[in-house]
Tab-separated table of C-alpha atoms in Angstrom:
chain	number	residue	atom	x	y	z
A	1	UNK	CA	0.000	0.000	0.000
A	2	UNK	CA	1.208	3.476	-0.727
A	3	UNK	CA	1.496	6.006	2.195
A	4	UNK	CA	2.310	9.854	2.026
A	5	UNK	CA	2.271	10.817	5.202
A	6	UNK	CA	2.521	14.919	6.508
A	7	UNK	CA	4.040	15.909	9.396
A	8	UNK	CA	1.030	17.643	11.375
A	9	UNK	CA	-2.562	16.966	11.352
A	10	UNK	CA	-2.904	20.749	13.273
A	11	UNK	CA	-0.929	23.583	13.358
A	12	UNK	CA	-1.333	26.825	14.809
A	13	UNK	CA	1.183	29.670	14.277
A	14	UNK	CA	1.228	33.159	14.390
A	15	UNK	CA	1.564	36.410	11.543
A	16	UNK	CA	4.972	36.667	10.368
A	17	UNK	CA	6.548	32.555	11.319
A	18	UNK	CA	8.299	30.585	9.224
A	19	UNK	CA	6.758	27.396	8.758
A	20	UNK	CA	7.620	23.752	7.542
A	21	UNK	CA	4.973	21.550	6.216
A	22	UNK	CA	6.652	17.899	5.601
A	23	UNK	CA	5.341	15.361	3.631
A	24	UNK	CA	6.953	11.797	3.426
A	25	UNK	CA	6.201	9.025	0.929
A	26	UNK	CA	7.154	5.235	0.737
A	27	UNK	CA	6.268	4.117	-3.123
A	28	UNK	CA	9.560	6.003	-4.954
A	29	UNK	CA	7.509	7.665	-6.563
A	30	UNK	CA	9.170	10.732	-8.815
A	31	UNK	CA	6.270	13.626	-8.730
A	32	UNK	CA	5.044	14.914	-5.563
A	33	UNK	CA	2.786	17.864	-5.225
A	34	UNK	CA	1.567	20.353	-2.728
A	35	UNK	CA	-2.029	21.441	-2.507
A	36	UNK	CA	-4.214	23.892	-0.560
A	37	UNK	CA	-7.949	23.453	-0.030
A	38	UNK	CA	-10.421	26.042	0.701
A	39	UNK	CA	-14.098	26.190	1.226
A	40	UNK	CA	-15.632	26.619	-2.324
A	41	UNK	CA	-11.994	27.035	-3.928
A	42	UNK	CA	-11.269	23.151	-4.427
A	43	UNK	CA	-7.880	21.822	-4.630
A	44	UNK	CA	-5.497	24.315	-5.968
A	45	UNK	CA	-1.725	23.312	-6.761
A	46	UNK	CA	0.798	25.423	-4.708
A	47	UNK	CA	3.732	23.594	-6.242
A	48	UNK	CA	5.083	20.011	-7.712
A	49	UNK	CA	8.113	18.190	-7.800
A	50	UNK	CA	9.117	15.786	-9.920
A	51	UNK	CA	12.097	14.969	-9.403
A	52	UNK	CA	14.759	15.437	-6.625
A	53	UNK	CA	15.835	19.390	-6.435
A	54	UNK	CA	13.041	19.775	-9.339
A	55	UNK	CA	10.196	21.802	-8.738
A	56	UNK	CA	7.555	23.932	-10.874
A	57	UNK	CA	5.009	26.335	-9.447
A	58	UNK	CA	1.829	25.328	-9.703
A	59	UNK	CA	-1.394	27.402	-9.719
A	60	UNK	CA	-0.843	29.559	-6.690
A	61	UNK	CA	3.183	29.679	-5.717
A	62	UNK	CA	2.781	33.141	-3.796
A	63	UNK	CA	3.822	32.911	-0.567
A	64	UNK	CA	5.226	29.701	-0.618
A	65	UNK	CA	8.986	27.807	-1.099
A	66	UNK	CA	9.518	24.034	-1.685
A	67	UNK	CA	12.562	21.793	-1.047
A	68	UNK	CA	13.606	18.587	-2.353
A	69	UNK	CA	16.652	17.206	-1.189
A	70	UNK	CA	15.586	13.344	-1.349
A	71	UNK	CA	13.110	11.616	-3.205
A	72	UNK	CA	11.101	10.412	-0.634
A	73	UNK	CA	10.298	14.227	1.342
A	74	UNK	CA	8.590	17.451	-0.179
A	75	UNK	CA	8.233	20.399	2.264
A	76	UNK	CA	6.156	23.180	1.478
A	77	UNK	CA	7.357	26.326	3.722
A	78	UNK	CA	5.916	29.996	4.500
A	79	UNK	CA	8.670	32.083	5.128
A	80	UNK	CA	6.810	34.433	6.848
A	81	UNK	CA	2.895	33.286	7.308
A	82	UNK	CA	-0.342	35.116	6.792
A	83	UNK	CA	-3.682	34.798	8.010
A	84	UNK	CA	-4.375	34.308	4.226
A	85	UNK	CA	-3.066	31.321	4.166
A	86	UNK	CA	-4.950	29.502	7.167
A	87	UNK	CA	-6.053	26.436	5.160
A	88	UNK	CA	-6.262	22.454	4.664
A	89	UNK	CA	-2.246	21.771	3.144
A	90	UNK	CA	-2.342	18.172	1.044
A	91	UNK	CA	0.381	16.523	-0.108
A	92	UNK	CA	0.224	13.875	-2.882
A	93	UNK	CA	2.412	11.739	-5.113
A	94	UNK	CA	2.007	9.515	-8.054
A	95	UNK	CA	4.805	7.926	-10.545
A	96	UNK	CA	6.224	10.255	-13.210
A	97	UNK	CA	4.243	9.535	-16.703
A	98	UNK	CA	0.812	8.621	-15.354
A	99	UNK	CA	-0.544	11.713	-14.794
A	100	UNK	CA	-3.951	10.274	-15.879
A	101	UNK	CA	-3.952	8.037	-13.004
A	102	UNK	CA	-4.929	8.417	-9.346
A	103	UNK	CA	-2.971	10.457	-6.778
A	104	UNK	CA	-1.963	9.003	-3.439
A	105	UNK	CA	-2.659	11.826	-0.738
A	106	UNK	CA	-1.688	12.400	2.744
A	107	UNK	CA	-4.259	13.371	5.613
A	108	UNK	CA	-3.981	16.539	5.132
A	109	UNK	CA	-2.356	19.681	7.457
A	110	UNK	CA	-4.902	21.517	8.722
A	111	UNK	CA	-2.852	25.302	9.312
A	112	UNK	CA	-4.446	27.372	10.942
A	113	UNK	CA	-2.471	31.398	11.244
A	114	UNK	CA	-3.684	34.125	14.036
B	1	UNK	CA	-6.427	27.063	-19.008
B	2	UNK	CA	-7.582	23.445	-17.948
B	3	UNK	CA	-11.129	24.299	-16.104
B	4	UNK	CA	-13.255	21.719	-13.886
B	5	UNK	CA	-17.179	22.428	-12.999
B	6	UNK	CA	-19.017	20.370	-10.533
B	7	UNK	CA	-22.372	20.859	-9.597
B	8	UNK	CA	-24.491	20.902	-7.331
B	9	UNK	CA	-21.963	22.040	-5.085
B	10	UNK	CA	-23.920	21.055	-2.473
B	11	UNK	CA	-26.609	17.729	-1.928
B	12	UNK	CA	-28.671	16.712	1.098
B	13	UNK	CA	-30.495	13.820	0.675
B	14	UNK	CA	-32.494	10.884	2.436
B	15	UNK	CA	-30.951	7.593	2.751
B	16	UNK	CA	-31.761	5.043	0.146
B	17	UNK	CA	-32.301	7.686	-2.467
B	18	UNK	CA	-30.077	7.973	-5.346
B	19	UNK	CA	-27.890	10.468	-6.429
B	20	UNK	CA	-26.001	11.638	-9.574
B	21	UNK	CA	-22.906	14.436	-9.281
B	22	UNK	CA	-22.288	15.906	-12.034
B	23	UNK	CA	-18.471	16.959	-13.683
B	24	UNK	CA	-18.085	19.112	-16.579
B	25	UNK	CA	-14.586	19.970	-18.089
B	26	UNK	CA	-12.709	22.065	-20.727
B	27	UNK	CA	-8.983	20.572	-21.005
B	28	UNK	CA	-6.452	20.627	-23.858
B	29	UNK	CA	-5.677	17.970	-24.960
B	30	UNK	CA	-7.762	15.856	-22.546
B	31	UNK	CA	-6.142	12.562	-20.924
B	32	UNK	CA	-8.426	11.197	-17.904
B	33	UNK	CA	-10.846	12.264	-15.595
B	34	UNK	CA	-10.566	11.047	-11.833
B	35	UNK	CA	-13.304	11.296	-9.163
B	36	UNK	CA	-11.666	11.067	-5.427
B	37	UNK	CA	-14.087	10.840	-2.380
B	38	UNK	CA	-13.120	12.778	0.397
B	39	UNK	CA	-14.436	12.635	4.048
B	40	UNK	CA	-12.247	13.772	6.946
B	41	UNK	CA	-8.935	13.791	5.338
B	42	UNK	CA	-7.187	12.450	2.328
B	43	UNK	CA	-9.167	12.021	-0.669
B	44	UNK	CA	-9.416	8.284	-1.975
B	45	UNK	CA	-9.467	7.276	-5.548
B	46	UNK	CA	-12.976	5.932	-6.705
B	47	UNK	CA	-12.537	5.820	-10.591
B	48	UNK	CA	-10.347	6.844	-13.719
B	49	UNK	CA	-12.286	7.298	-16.907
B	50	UNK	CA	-10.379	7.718	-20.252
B	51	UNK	CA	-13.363	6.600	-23.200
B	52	UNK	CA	-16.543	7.803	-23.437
B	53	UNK	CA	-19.382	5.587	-22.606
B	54	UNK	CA	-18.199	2.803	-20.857
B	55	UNK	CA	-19.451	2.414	-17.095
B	56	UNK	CA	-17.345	1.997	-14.316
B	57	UNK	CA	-18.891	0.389	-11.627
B	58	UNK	CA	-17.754	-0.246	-7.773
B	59	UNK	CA	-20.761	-1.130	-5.535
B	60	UNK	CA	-23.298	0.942	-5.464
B	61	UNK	CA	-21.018	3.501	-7.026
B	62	UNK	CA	-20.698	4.080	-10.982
B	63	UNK	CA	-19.508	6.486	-13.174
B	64	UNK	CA	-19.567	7.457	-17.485
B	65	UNK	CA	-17.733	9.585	-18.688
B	66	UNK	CA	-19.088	11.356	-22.460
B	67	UNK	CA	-16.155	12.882	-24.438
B	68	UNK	CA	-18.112	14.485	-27.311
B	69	UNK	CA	-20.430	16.529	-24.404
B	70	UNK	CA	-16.596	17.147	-22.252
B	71	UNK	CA	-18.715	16.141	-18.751
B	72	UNK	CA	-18.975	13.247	-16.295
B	73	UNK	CA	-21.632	11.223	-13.912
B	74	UNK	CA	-21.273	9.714	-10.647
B	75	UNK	CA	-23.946	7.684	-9.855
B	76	UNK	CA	-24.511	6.858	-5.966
B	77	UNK	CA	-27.760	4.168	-5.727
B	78	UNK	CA	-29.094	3.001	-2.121
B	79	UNK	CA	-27.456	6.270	-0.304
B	80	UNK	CA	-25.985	5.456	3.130
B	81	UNK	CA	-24.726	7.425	5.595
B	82	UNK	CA	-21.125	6.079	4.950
B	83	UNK	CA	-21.625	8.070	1.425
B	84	UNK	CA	-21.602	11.606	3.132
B	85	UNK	CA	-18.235	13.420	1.823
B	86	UNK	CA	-16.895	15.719	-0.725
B	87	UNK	CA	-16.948	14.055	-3.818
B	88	UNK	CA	-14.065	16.054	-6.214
B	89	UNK	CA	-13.595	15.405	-9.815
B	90	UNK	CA	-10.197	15.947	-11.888
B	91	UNK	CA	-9.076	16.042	-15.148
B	92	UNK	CA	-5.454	15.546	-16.705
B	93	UNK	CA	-4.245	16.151	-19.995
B	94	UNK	CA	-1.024	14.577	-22.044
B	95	UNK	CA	0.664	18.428	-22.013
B	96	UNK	CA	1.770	18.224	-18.109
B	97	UNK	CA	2.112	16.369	-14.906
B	98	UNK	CA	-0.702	18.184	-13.418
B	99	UNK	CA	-4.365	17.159	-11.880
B	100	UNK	CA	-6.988	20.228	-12.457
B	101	UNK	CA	-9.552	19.985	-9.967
B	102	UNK	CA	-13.009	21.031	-9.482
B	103	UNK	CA	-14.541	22.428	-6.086
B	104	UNK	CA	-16.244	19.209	-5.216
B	105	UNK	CA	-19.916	18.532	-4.259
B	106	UNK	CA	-20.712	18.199	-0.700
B	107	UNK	CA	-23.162	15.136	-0.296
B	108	UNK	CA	-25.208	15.284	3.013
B	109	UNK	CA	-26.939	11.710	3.558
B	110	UNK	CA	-29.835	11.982	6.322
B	111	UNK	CA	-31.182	9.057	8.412
C-alpha cells in the first residue's frame, strides 16, 4: 500500500513565522505535489516536484517555497505566514508519466495562522 | 487554461435515495478524468475514466464519462450514511504532470 504521510494533522502559528509543512512518501515515486484546499476554492496546486531538487510552481506559488533534497520528502514552507493562508495543506504523489492516473494523498495539514 | 465544474456544489439527501454528481470539463488535450471521495482527510481514488461511454462500476457507485459533451456522472444508488463526503472530480491532460480539480460537491446523507 502506498502512504504519504505529513508531518502535522494541526498547526497553529502566528503572523509573520516561518513554517515547515513535511510530507513523506514510501512508493519512490518521482512527482510529488503540494495542494491547498479552501471552502468553495477546491484543490489548488501550490507547487510540484518531480524529481529530486526539481520543482515547478503550480497554480498559486505566492507565498510559498519548496525543497527537495531526497526523493522520498517534499516540504512546502511559508517564510513568513499570513492569516491568508490559514487552510487544509495536502500533499500527494504519483509515478512520473501517469498523470492520468490516481494520486496518493496524505491526511492533510490543517494550518491554521492568528 | 484546464477548467473543472461540478455541480451541485452542495446535496442533502435521504438515505436510500439515489444520487447523480455531475463533472463538466474544458482541457487541452484531454487525458483522464478522476473522481476522489473525500471525508475527513485524504481524498481516496474511486474511478479513472479515459473513453466515453463505458461504465465503471464499484458497488453501489458508478460512473460514465461522455467525451463528445466534455462532462462526467457519478452515480450513488441506495445512499448510506457512509456516502456523506466531498466528492471532487479531476481532469489531466497529455501536455503536463498536473491534476486540475473542481470544487467538489458536498453530499449530506440523512437518516
Amino acid at each position: 500500500d502506498v502512504k504519504v504521510t505529513q508531518s502535522s494533522r494541526y498547526l497553529v502559528k502566528r503572523t509573520g513565522e516561518k513554517v515547515f509543512l513535511e510530507c513523506v512518501q514510501d512508493m519512490d515515486h518521482e512527482n510529488m505535489f503540494w495542494y491547498r484546499q479552501d471552502p468553495g476554492l477546491g484543490l489548488r496546486l501550490i507547487y510540484f516536484s518531480y524529481d529530486v531538487k526539481m520543482k515547478e510552481k503550480g497554480d498559486i506559488p505566492e507565498g510559498y517555497s519548496v525543497s527537495r533534497e531526497k526523493k522520498e520528502r517534499f516540504s512546502l514552507i511559508l517564510e513568513s505566514a499570513s492569516t491568508n493562508q490559514t487552510s487544509m495543506y495536502l500533499c500527494a504523489s504519483r509515478r512520473r508519466g501517469l498523470a492520468g492516473y490516481e494520486q496518493y494523498f496524505g491526511p492533510g495539514t490543517r494550518l491554521t495562522v492568528t | 487554461e484546464d477548467k473543472v465544474v461540478q455541480s451541485p456544489l452542495s446535496l442533502v439527501v435521504h438515505e436510500g435515495d439515489t444520487v447523480t454528481l455531475n463533472c463538466s470539463y474544458e482541457v487541452t488535450n484531454f487525458r483522464s478524468l478522476l473522481w476522489y471521495k473525500q471525508e475527513k482527510k485524504a481524498p481516496t481514488f474511486l474511478f479513472m475514466l479515459t473513453s466515453s461511454g463505458i461504465e465503471k462500476k464499484s458497488g453501489r457507485l458508478s460512473s460514465i464519462l461522455d467525451k463528445k459533451e466534455l462532462f462526467s456522472i457519478l452515480n450513488i444508488t441506495a445512499t448510506q450514511t457512509g456516502d456523506s463526503a466531498v466528492y471532487l472530480c479531476a481532469v489531466a491532460n497529455f501536455g503536463n504532470e498536473k491534476l486540475t480539480f473542481g470544487t467538489g460537491t458536498r453530499l449530506t446523507i440523512i437518516p
